[in-house]
PDB file of C-alpha atoms in Angstrom:
ATOM      1  CA  UNK A 142      53.660 130.402  -8.860  1.00 89.00           C
ATOM      2  CA  UNK A 143      51.958 130.862  -5.589  1.00 96.00           C
ATOM      3  CA  UNK A 144      50.628 127.646  -3.841  1.00 98.00           C
ATOM      4  CA  UNK A 145      48.330 128.305  -1.117  1.00 98.00           C
ATOM      5  CA  UNK A 146      48.231 125.677   1.617  1.00 98.00           C
ATOM      6  CA  UNK A 147      45.044 125.624   3.714  1.00 97.00           C
ATOM      7  CA  UNK A 148      46.338 124.920   7.145  1.00 94.00           C
ATOM      8  CA  UNK A 149      49.423 126.405   9.173  1.00 91.00           C
ATOM      9  CA  UNK A 150      49.948 124.511  12.376  1.00 88.00           C
ATOM     10  CA  UNK A 151      49.824 120.847  10.929  1.00 93.00           C
ATOM     11  CA  UNK A 152      52.735 118.714  10.186  1.00 95.00           C
ATOM     12  CA  UNK A 153      51.973 118.603   6.332  1.00 97.00           C
ATOM     13  CA  UNK A 154      51.606 122.315   6.247  1.00 96.00           C
ATOM     14  CA  UNK A 155      54.930 122.999   7.930  1.00 96.00           C
ATOM     15  CA  UNK A 156      56.740 120.392   5.415  1.00 97.00           C
ATOM     16  CA  UNK A 157      55.055 121.947   2.691  1.00 97.00           C
ATOM     17  CA  UNK A 158      56.294 125.445   3.817  1.00 97.00           C
ATOM     18  CA  UNK A 159      59.725 124.143   3.673  1.00 96.00           C
ATOM     19  CA  UNK A 160      59.471 123.535  -0.037  1.00 96.00           C
ATOM     20  CA  UNK A 161      58.865 127.293  -0.821  1.00 94.00           C
ATOM     21  CA  UNK A 162      61.202 128.701  -3.437  1.00 93.00           C
ATOM     22  CA  UNK A 163      61.519 132.241  -4.917  1.00 91.00           C
ATOM     23  CA  UNK A 164      59.937 130.985  -8.123  1.00 92.00           C
ATOM     24  CA  UNK A 165      57.142 128.812  -6.368  1.00 93.00           C
ATOM     25  CA  UNK A 166      56.192 130.268  -3.171  1.00 96.00           C
ATOM     26  CA  UNK A 167      54.263 128.282  -0.725  1.00 97.00           C
ATOM     27  CA  UNK A 168      51.946 130.349   1.470  1.00 97.00           C
ATOM     28  CA  UNK A 169      50.185 128.531   4.508  1.00 96.00           C
ATOM     29  CA  UNK A 170      46.815 130.125   5.699  1.00 96.00           C
ATOM     30  CA  UNK A 171      45.424 129.158   9.043  1.00 92.00           C
ATOM     31  CA  UNK A 172      41.949 129.724  10.522  1.00 87.00           C
ATOM     32  CA  UNK A 173      42.680 133.339  11.340  1.00 90.00           C
ATOM     33  CA  UNK A 174      43.712 134.011   7.692  1.00 93.00           C
ATOM     34  CA  UNK A 175      40.808 132.564   5.757  1.00 92.00           C
ATOM     35  CA  UNK A 176      37.188 131.697   6.089  1.00 93.00           C
ATOM     36  CA  UNK A 177      36.438 128.130   4.920  1.00 94.00           C
ATOM     37  CA  UNK A 178      32.793 128.476   5.386  1.00 93.00           C
ATOM     38  CA  UNK A 179      32.251 131.441   2.934  1.00 94.00           C
ATOM     39  CA  UNK A 180      32.927 130.590  -0.755  1.00 96.00           C
ATOM     40  CA  UNK A 181      32.978 134.386  -1.796  1.00 96.00           C
ATOM     41  CA  UNK A 182      35.400 135.188   1.092  1.00 95.00           C
ATOM     42  CA  UNK A 183      37.617 132.211   0.071  1.00 96.00           C
ATOM     43  CA  UNK A 184      37.706 133.408  -3.623  1.00 97.00           C
ATOM     44  CA  UNK A 185      38.540 136.857  -2.547  1.00 96.00           C
ATOM     45  CA  UNK A 186      41.519 135.552  -0.236  1.00 96.00           C
ATOM     46  CA  UNK A 187      42.768 133.281  -2.874  1.00 97.00           C
ATOM     47  CA  UNK A 188      42.685 136.292  -5.514  1.00 96.00           C
ATOM     48  CA  UNK A 189      44.635 138.610  -2.914  1.00 96.00           C
ATOM     49  CA  UNK A 190      47.299 135.882  -2.665  1.00 95.00           C
ATOM     50  CA  UNK A 191      47.374 135.449  -6.494  1.00 96.00           C
ATOM     51  CA  UNK A 192      46.941 131.674  -5.993  1.00 97.00           C
ATOM     52  CA  UNK A 193      47.987 129.403  -8.803  1.00 97.00           C
ATOM     53  CA  UNK A 194      47.090 126.173  -6.930  1.00 98.00           C
ATOM     54  CA  UNK A 195      45.620 125.285  -3.573  1.00 98.00           C
ATOM     55  CA  UNK A 196      46.662 122.391  -1.166  1.00 98.00           C
ATOM     56  CA  UNK A 197      44.195 121.600   1.440  1.00 98.00           C
ATOM     57  CA  UNK A 198      46.361 120.363   4.417  1.00 97.00           C
ATOM     58  CA  UNK A 199      43.581 121.159   7.088  1.00 95.00           C
ATOM     59  CA  UNK A 200      41.224 118.540   8.623  1.00 95.00           C
ATOM     60  CA  UNK A 201      39.333 117.444  11.784  1.00 94.00           C
ATOM     61  CA  UNK A 202      41.809 114.657  12.680  1.00 94.00           C
ATOM     62  CA  UNK A 203      40.747 113.851  16.223  1.00 94.00           C
ATOM     63  CA  UNK A 204      39.412 110.439  15.214  1.00 96.00           C
ATOM     64  CA  UNK A 205      37.833 109.394  18.663  1.00 96.00           C
ATOM     65  CA  UNK A 206      36.676 112.873  19.443  1.00 97.00           C
ATOM     66  CA  UNK A 207      34.781 113.038  16.193  1.00 97.00           C
ATOM     67  CA  UNK A 208      32.457 110.333  17.418  1.00 97.00           C
ATOM     68  CA  UNK A 209      30.878 112.814  19.825  1.00 97.00           C
ATOM     69  CA  UNK A 210      31.726 116.053  17.886  1.00 97.00           C
ATOM     70  CA  UNK A 211      30.222 114.830  14.541  1.00 96.00           C
ATOM     71  CA  UNK A 212      28.990 118.416  13.585  1.00 97.00           C
ATOM     72  CA  UNK A 213      32.334 119.892  13.861  1.00 97.00           C
ATOM     73  CA  UNK A 214      34.161 116.908  11.970  1.00 97.00           C
ATOM     74  CA  UNK A 215      31.639 117.323   9.016  1.00 98.00           C
ATOM     75  CA  UNK A 216      32.262 121.071   8.953  1.00 97.00           C
ATOM     76  CA  UNK A 217      35.713 120.878   8.444  1.00 96.00           C
ATOM     77  CA  UNK A 218      36.059 117.455   6.676  1.00 97.00           C
ATOM     78  CA  UNK A 219      33.053 117.824   4.250  1.00 98.00           C
ATOM     79  CA  UNK A 220      31.474 121.320   4.164  1.00 97.00           C
ATOM     80  CA  UNK A 221      34.769 123.147   3.938  1.00 97.00           C
ATOM     81  CA  UNK A 222      36.345 120.939   1.273  1.00 98.00           C
ATOM     82  CA  UNK A 223      33.202 121.534  -0.772  1.00 98.00           C
ATOM     83  CA  UNK A 224      33.595 125.363  -0.478  1.00 98.00           C
ATOM     84  CA  UNK A 225      37.365 125.075  -1.433  1.00 98.00           C
ATOM     85  CA  UNK A 226      36.450 123.097  -4.465  1.00 98.00           C
ATOM     86  CA  UNK A 227      34.041 125.708  -5.338  1.00 98.00           C
ATOM     87  CA  UNK A 228      36.467 128.596  -4.823  1.00 98.00           C
ATOM     88  CA  UNK A 229      39.199 126.707  -6.901  1.00 98.00           C
ATOM     89  CA  UNK A 230      36.755 126.044  -9.804  1.00 98.00           C
ATOM     90  CA  UNK A 231      35.857 129.792  -9.678  1.00 97.00           C
ATOM     91  CA  UNK A 232      39.374 130.770 -10.112  1.00 97.00           C
ATOM     92  CA  UNK A 233      40.144 127.648 -12.374  1.00 97.00           C
ATOM     93  CA  UNK A 234      43.221 126.829 -10.208  1.00 98.00           C
ATOM     94  CA  UNK A 235      44.384 123.472  -9.478  1.00 98.00           C
ATOM     95  CA  UNK A 236      43.189 121.703  -6.173  1.00 98.00           C
ATOM     96  CA  UNK A 237      44.926 119.042  -4.162  1.00 98.00           C
ATOM     97  CA  UNK A 238      43.041 117.546  -1.089  1.00 98.00           C
ATOM     98  CA  UNK A 239      44.496 115.186   1.315  1.00 98.00           C
ATOM     99  CA  UNK A 240      42.413 112.360   2.446  1.00 98.00           C
ATOM    100  CA  UNK A 241      42.690 109.291   4.427  1.00 98.00           C
ATOM    101  CA  UNK A 242      43.010 105.365   4.638  1.00 98.00           C
ATOM    102  CA  UNK A 243      40.093 105.651   7.163  1.00 98.00           C
ATOM    103  CA  UNK A 244      37.543 105.833   4.086  1.00 98.00           C
ATOM    104  CA  UNK A 245      38.193 102.048   3.781  1.00 98.00           C
ATOM    105  CA  UNK A 246      36.528  99.389   6.015  1.00 96.00           C
ATOM    106  CA  UNK A 247      39.906  97.477   6.592  1.00 95.00           C
ATOM    107  CA  UNK A 248      38.673  94.000   5.569  1.00 94.00           C
ATOM    108  CA  UNK A 249      40.221  93.502   2.068  1.00 94.00           C
ATOM    109  CA  UNK A 250      43.469  91.855   3.194  1.00 91.00           C
ATOM    110  CA  UNK A 251      45.519  93.250   0.301  1.00 96.00           C
ATOM    111  CA  UNK A 252      46.579  96.904  -0.669  1.00 98.00           C
ATOM    112  CA  UNK A 253      43.591  99.134  -1.250  1.00 98.00           C
ATOM    113  CA  UNK A 254      43.441 100.560  -4.912  1.00 98.00           C
ATOM    114  CA  UNK A 255      42.094 104.061  -5.345  1.00 98.00           C
ATOM    115  CA  UNK A 256      39.155 102.677  -7.249  1.00 97.00           C
ATOM    116  CA  UNK A 257      38.176 100.197  -4.430  1.00 97.00           C
ATOM    117  CA  UNK A 258      34.820 100.718  -2.771  1.00 96.00           C
ATOM    118  CA  UNK A 259      34.854 102.980   0.210  1.00 96.00           C
ATOM    119  CA  UNK A 260      33.248 101.911   3.594  1.00 96.00           C
ATOM    120  CA  UNK A 261      34.291 104.107   6.609  1.00 96.00           C
ATOM    121  CA  UNK A 262      33.933 102.726  10.111  1.00 95.00           C
ATOM    122  CA  UNK A 263      33.398 105.965  11.877  1.00 96.00           C
ATOM    123  CA  UNK A 264      32.464 109.825  11.673  1.00 98.00           C
ATOM    124  CA  UNK A 265      36.088 110.759  10.718  1.00 98.00           C
ATOM    125  CA  UNK A 266      36.255 108.293   7.834  1.00 97.00           C
ATOM    126  CA  UNK A 267      32.723 109.116   6.744  1.00 98.00           C
ATOM    127  CA  UNK A 268      33.148 112.832   6.926  1.00 98.00           C
ATOM    128  CA  UNK A 269      36.427 112.580   4.839  1.00 98.00           C
ATOM    129  CA  UNK A 270      34.623 110.214   2.269  1.00 98.00           C
ATOM    130  CA  UNK A 271      31.884 112.861   1.839  1.00 98.00           C
ATOM    131  CA  UNK A 272      34.401 115.603   1.389  1.00 98.00           C
ATOM    132  CA  UNK A 273      35.905 113.431  -1.573  1.00 98.00           C
ATOM    133  CA  UNK A 274      32.499 113.115  -3.031  1.00 98.00           C
ATOM    134  CA  UNK A 275      31.872 116.803  -3.047  1.00 98.00           C
ATOM    135  CA  UNK A 276      35.292 117.429  -5.030  1.00 98.00           C
ATOM    136  CA  UNK A 277      34.086 114.762  -7.552  1.00 97.00           C
ATOM    137  CA  UNK A 278      30.846 116.511  -7.962  1.00 97.00           C
ATOM    138  CA  UNK A 279      31.919 120.088  -7.907  1.00 98.00           C
ATOM    139  CA  UNK A 280      35.472 120.123  -9.654  1.00 97.00           C
ATOM    140  CA  UNK A 281      36.679 116.835 -10.842  1.00 96.00           C
ATOM    141  CA  UNK A 282      38.587 118.056 -13.916  1.00 94.00           C
ATOM    142  CA  UNK A 283      41.298 119.964 -12.119  1.00 96.00           C
ATOM    143  CA  UNK A 284      41.369 118.272  -8.560  1.00 98.00           C
ATOM    144  CA  UNK A 285      43.719 115.450  -7.038  1.00 98.00           C
ATOM    145  CA  UNK A 286      42.642 113.541  -3.882  1.00 98.00           C
ATOM    146  CA  UNK A 287      45.695 111.951  -2.194  1.00 98.00           C
ATOM    147  CA  UNK A 288      44.852 109.437   0.402  1.00 98.00           C
ATOM    148  CA  UNK A 289      47.550 108.967   2.864  1.00 98.00           C
ATOM    149  CA  UNK A 290      48.148 106.999   6.201  1.00 98.00           C
ATOM    150  CA  UNK A 291      49.971 107.237   9.589  1.00 98.00           C
ATOM    151  CA  UNK A 292      51.729 110.585   8.864  1.00 98.00           C
ATOM    152  CA  UNK A 293      54.499 111.813  11.072  1.00 98.00           C
ATOM    153  CA  UNK A 294      57.025 114.522  11.052  1.00 97.00           C
ATOM    154  CA  UNK A 295      59.687 116.505  13.317  1.00 96.00           C
ATOM    155  CA  UNK A 296      56.971 119.156  13.565  1.00 95.00           C
ATOM    156  CA  UNK A 297      53.620 118.840  15.461  1.00 91.00           C
ATOM    157  CA  UNK A 298      52.223 115.910  17.462  1.00 92.00           C
ATOM    158  CA  UNK A 299      52.255 112.479  16.023  1.00 96.00           C
ATOM    159  CA  UNK A 300      53.038 108.831  16.832  1.00 97.00           C
ATOM    160  CA  UNK A 301      56.779 108.959  16.788  1.00 98.00           C
ATOM    161  CA  UNK A 302      57.137 111.836  19.148  1.00 97.00           C
ATOM    162  CA  UNK A 303      54.528 110.445  21.432  1.00 97.00           C
ATOM    163  CA  UNK A 304      56.352 106.966  21.534  1.00 98.00           C
ATOM    164  CA  UNK A 305      59.658 108.798  22.170  1.00 98.00           C
ATOM    165  CA  UNK A 306      58.037 110.647  25.138  1.00 97.00           C
ATOM    166  CA  UNK A 307      56.421 107.469  26.598  1.00 98.00           C
ATOM    167  CA  UNK A 308      59.509 105.366  25.975  1.00 98.00           C
ATOM    168  CA  UNK A 309      61.438 107.944  27.982  1.00 97.00           C
ATOM    169  CA  UNK A 310      59.007 107.985  30.972  1.00 96.00           C
ATOM    170  CA  UNK A 311      57.462 104.571  31.039  1.00 96.00           C
ATOM    171  CA  UNK A 312      58.961 101.388  32.441  1.00 96.00           C
ATOM    172  CA  UNK A 313      57.200  99.363  29.777  1.00 97.00           C
ATOM    173  CA  UNK A 314      54.753  99.952  26.950  1.00 97.00           C
ATOM    174  CA  UNK A 315      52.027  98.002  25.354  1.00 97.00           C
ATOM    175  CA  UNK A 316      51.318  98.912  21.490  1.00 97.00           C
ATOM    176  CA  UNK A 317      48.707  97.495  19.260  1.00 97.00           C
ATOM    177  CA  UNK A 318      49.790  94.770  16.841  1.00 97.00           C
ATOM    178  CA  UNK A 319      46.620  93.759  14.966  1.00 96.00           C
ATOM    179  CA  UNK A 320      46.083  97.108  13.048  1.00 97.00           C
ATOM    180  CA  UNK A 321      48.332  96.883   9.673  1.00 98.00           C
ATOM    181  CA  UNK A 322      49.098  99.938   7.461  1.00 98.00           C
ATOM    182  CA  UNK A 323      52.135 101.977   6.351  1.00 98.00           C
ATOM    183  CA  UNK A 324      53.890 104.962   8.161  1.00 98.00           C
ATOM    184  CA  UNK A 325      54.219 108.085   6.161  1.00 98.00           C
ATOM    185  CA  UNK A 326      56.934 110.790   6.630  1.00 98.00           C
ATOM    186  CA  UNK A 327      55.145 114.174   5.829  1.00 97.00           C
ATOM    187  CA  UNK A 328      58.201 115.495   3.878  1.00 97.00           C
ATOM    188  CA  UNK A 329      57.729 112.812   1.137  1.00 97.00           C
ATOM    189  CA  UNK A 330      54.058 113.505   1.089  1.00 97.00           C
ATOM    190  CA  UNK A 331      54.539 117.082   0.760  1.00 97.00           C
ATOM    191  CA  UNK A 332      56.800 116.610  -2.142  1.00 97.00           C
ATOM    192  CA  UNK A 333      54.442 114.398  -3.953  1.00 97.00           C
ATOM    193  CA  UNK A 334      51.784 117.220  -3.399  1.00 97.00           C
ATOM    194  CA  UNK A 335      53.864 119.806  -5.075  1.00 97.00           C
ATOM    195  CA  UNK A 336      54.793 117.281  -7.944  1.00 96.00           C
ATOM    196  CA  UNK A 337      51.156 116.687  -8.522  1.00 97.00           C
ATOM    197  CA  UNK A 338      50.513 120.214  -9.251  1.00 97.00           C
ATOM    198  CA  UNK A 339      53.550 120.470 -11.537  1.00 95.00           C
ATOM    199  CA  UNK A 340      52.671 117.505 -13.522  1.00 95.00           C
ATOM    200  CA  UNK A 341      48.773 118.432 -13.509  1.00 95.00           C
ATOM    201  CA  UNK A 342      47.978 115.016 -12.010  1.00 96.00           C
ATOM    202  CA  UNK A 343      44.107 114.656 -11.246  1.00 97.00           C
ATOM    203  CA  UNK A 344      41.832 112.122  -9.783  1.00 97.00           C
ATOM    204  CA  UNK A 345      42.177 109.936  -6.734  1.00 98.00           C
ATOM    205  CA  UNK A 346      45.713 108.564  -5.832  1.00 98.00           C
ATOM    206  CA  UNK A 347      47.358 107.031  -2.838  1.00 98.00           C
ATOM    207  CA  UNK A 348      50.597 108.038  -1.196  1.00 98.00           C
ATOM    208  CA  UNK A 349      52.658 106.411   1.662  1.00 98.00           C
ATOM    209  CA  UNK A 350      56.103 105.241   2.177  1.00 98.00           C
ATOM    210  CA  UNK A 351      56.506 101.662   1.107  1.00 98.00           C
ATOM    211  CA  UNK A 352      56.415  98.559   3.219  1.00 98.00           C
ATOM    212  CA  UNK A 353      53.927  97.231   5.831  1.00 98.00           C
ATOM    213  CA  UNK A 354      53.792  97.485   9.479  1.00 98.00           C
ATOM    214  CA  UNK A 355      51.694  97.217  12.639  1.00 98.00           C
ATOM    215  CA  UNK A 356      51.739  99.908  15.202  1.00 98.00           C
ATOM    216  CA  UNK A 357      53.774  97.617  17.309  1.00 98.00           C
ATOM    217  CA  UNK A 358      56.474  97.213  14.456  1.00 98.00           C
ATOM    218  CA  UNK A 359      56.544 100.907  14.094  1.00 98.00           C
ATOM    219  CA  UNK A 360      57.263 101.448  17.888  1.00 98.00           C
ATOM    220  CA  UNK A 361      59.838  98.757  17.877  1.00 98.00           C
ATOM    221  CA  UNK A 362      61.626 100.512  15.049  1.00 98.00           C
ATOM    222  CA  UNK A 363      61.361 103.869  16.639  1.00 98.00           C
ATOM    223  CA  UNK A 364      62.904 102.633  19.989  1.00 98.00           C
ATOM    224  CA  UNK A 365      65.789 100.891  18.030  1.00 98.00           C
ATOM    225  CA  UNK A 366      66.619 103.909  15.930  1.00 98.00           C
ATOM    226  CA  UNK A 367      66.295 106.288  18.981  1.00 98.00           C
ATOM    227  CA  UNK A 368      68.680 104.119  21.050  1.00 98.00           C
ATOM    228  CA  UNK A 369      71.194 104.253  18.050  1.00 97.00           C
ATOM    229  CA  UNK A 370      70.907 107.894  17.669  1.00 97.00           C
ATOM    230  CA  UNK A 371      71.135 108.660  21.284  1.00 97.00           C
ATOM    231  CA  UNK A 372      67.443 110.087  21.393  1.00 97.00           C
ATOM    232  CA  UNK A 373      66.775 107.521  24.103  1.00 97.00           C
ATOM    233  CA  UNK A 374      69.261 106.304  26.894  1.00 95.00           C
ATOM    234  CA  UNK A 375      67.368 103.182  28.021  1.00 96.00           C
ATOM    235  CA  UNK A 376      65.666 100.450  26.313  1.00 97.00           C
ATOM    236  CA  UNK A 377      62.248  99.392  27.918  1.00 98.00           C
ATOM    237  CA  UNK A 378      60.031  96.259  27.049  1.00 98.00           C
ATOM    238  CA  UNK A 379      57.637  96.700  24.392  1.00 98.00           C
ATOM    239  CA  UNK A 380      54.659  94.319  24.319  1.00 97.00           C
ATOM    240  CA  UNK A 381      52.201  93.518  21.416  1.00 98.00           C
ATOM    241  CA  UNK A 382      48.373  94.031  22.407  1.00 97.00           C
ATOM    242  CA  UNK A 383      45.134  93.634  20.482  1.00 97.00           C
ATOM    243  CA  UNK A 384      42.812  96.308  19.419  1.00 96.00           C
ATOM    244  CA  UNK A 385      40.317  94.712  21.906  1.00 95.00           C
ATOM    245  CA  UNK A 386      42.905  95.241  24.933  1.00 94.00           C
ATOM    246  CA  UNK A 387      42.890  98.960  24.107  1.00 92.00           C
ATOM    247  CA  UNK A 388      39.124 100.038  23.255  1.00 91.00           C
ATOM    248  CA  UNK A 389      38.532 103.441  21.822  1.00 94.00           C
ATOM    249  CA  UNK A 390      35.643 105.572  20.769  1.00 95.00           C
ATOM    250  CA  UNK A 391      36.102 105.129  16.960  1.00 95.00           C
ATOM    251  CA  UNK A 392      36.861 101.971  15.178  1.00 95.00           C
ATOM    252  CA  UNK A 393      39.917 101.783  13.174  1.00 96.00           C
ATOM    253  CA  UNK A 394      40.490  99.876  10.088  1.00 96.00           C
ATOM    254  CA  UNK A 395      42.287  96.592  10.772  1.00 96.00           C
ATOM    255  CA  UNK A 396      44.231  96.665   7.414  1.00 97.00           C
ATOM    256  CA  UNK A 397      44.663  99.813   5.649  1.00 97.00           C
ATOM    257  CA  UNK A 398      47.725  99.410   3.257  1.00 98.00           C
ATOM    258  CA  UNK A 399      47.363 101.584   0.181  1.00 98.00           C
ATOM    259  CA  UNK A 400      48.337 100.596  -3.239  1.00 98.00           C
ATOM    260  CA  UNK A 401      50.324 103.567  -4.741  1.00 97.00           C
ATOM    261  CA  UNK A 402      50.805 102.363  -8.345  1.00 96.00           C
ATOM    262  CA  UNK A 403      48.574 105.042  -9.964  1.00 97.00           C
ATOM    263  CA  UNK A 404      50.632 107.969  -8.513  1.00 97.00           C
ATOM    264  CA  UNK A 405      53.879 106.307  -9.187  1.00 95.00           C
ATOM    265  CA  UNK A 406      52.670 105.910 -12.991  1.00 95.00           C
ATOM    266  CA  UNK A 407      51.611 109.421 -13.100  1.00 96.00           C
ATOM    267  CA  UNK A 408      54.828 110.838 -11.315  1.00 95.00           C
ATOM    268  CA  UNK A 409      57.484 108.605 -12.551  1.00 91.00           C
ATOM    269  CA  UNK A 410      60.186 110.800 -10.953  1.00 91.00           C
ATOM    270  CA  UNK A 411      58.632 110.147  -7.643  1.00 91.00           C
ATOM    271  CA  UNK A 412      61.155 108.386  -5.369  1.00 88.00           C
ATOM    272  CA  UNK A 413      59.226 106.171  -2.768  1.00 95.00           C
ATOM    273  CA  UNK A 414      61.244 104.948  -0.057  1.00 97.00           C
ATOM    274  CA  UNK A 415      60.803 102.218   2.650  1.00 98.00           C
ATOM    275  CA  UNK A 416      59.028 103.594   5.960  1.00 98.00           C
ATOM    276  CA  UNK A 417      61.992 102.453   8.048  1.00 98.00           C
ATOM    277  CA  UNK A 418      64.394 104.470   5.856  1.00 98.00           C
ATOM    278  CA  UNK A 419      62.119 107.534   6.117  1.00 98.00           C
ATOM    279  CA  UNK A 420      61.913 106.989   9.817  1.00 98.00           C
ATOM    280  CA  UNK A 421      65.607 107.095  10.280  1.00 98.00           C
ATOM    281  CA  UNK A 422      65.654 110.344   8.037  1.00 98.00           C
ATOM    282  CA  UNK A 423      63.048 112.023  10.145  1.00 98.00           C
ATOM    283  CA  UNK A 424      64.741 110.992  13.413  1.00 98.00           C
ATOM    284  CA  UNK A 425      68.086 112.153  12.474  1.00 98.00           C
ATOM    285  CA  UNK A 426      66.515 115.678  11.729  1.00 97.00           C
ATOM    286  CA  UNK A 427      64.601 115.507  15.021  1.00 97.00           C
ATOM    287  CA  UNK A 428      67.939 114.887  16.871  1.00 97.00           C
ATOM    288  CA  UNK A 429      69.532 117.844  14.969  1.00 96.00           C
ATOM    289  CA  UNK A 430      66.700 119.931  15.890  1.00 94.00           C
ATOM    290  CA  UNK A 431      66.850 119.165  19.546  1.00 92.00           C
ATOM    291  CA  UNK A 432      70.714 119.755  19.524  1.00 92.00           C
ATOM    292  CA  UNK A 433      70.426 123.095  17.834  1.00 86.00           C
TER     293      UNK A 433
END
């Protein structure tokens, strides 16, 4: 098998690349390797690589910038997704697409099911929602949409690494405490994507680690583990702040915990772990990388 990952520099693409084996190669293609705006060119490139499945790990993820850069957000999160779905349909290969908790409004108050109504608050969520709809219209029989949230990895830019940098340089830090969701280690998400292909899972599903947290809870855990592992030398005061105290261009869903039952049922061998357990695993790996 040759699984083609659309995306090369992102943290999920990097984690997927680590899962490559002689019998199941994972090949990551970046913007210089593939043209997402030309279906014929996409088909040609996928044929050249003898693709047996495609995972779309690319996206326009600058949530605030998307509000003023609407055209580019829709170009990558909607139009390119439709082109990928068409190309995969032409080649009759499975297509796994990564989507987001931002397709939801955030006012439900209990974990969102894949079947719940979507109602995005901003351009990023709306562009991702329309990408999902194109997949449903073009290639529903052999496509899988996996919504996730708060993704981090040892690779790339993410909340964990940003917090570590700020905690090492700031005397104190305010972190939002009224947005609730679940952190997700990209390594586990990558394994879920590969398993979905192997087991021929289709439809819309959710994947995150287990448990619930605010960004403030997440930051507290990051600091505690970092101090324990020696990634930080000094503890600084962390104070909870509200979304209103930290205005941004784009609105975020105040509650976006995702119900993972459908994917667990489809992949009974999938081992879900609590976000704090996964955070520790990632930070141990990060320490090892920094010491190497």
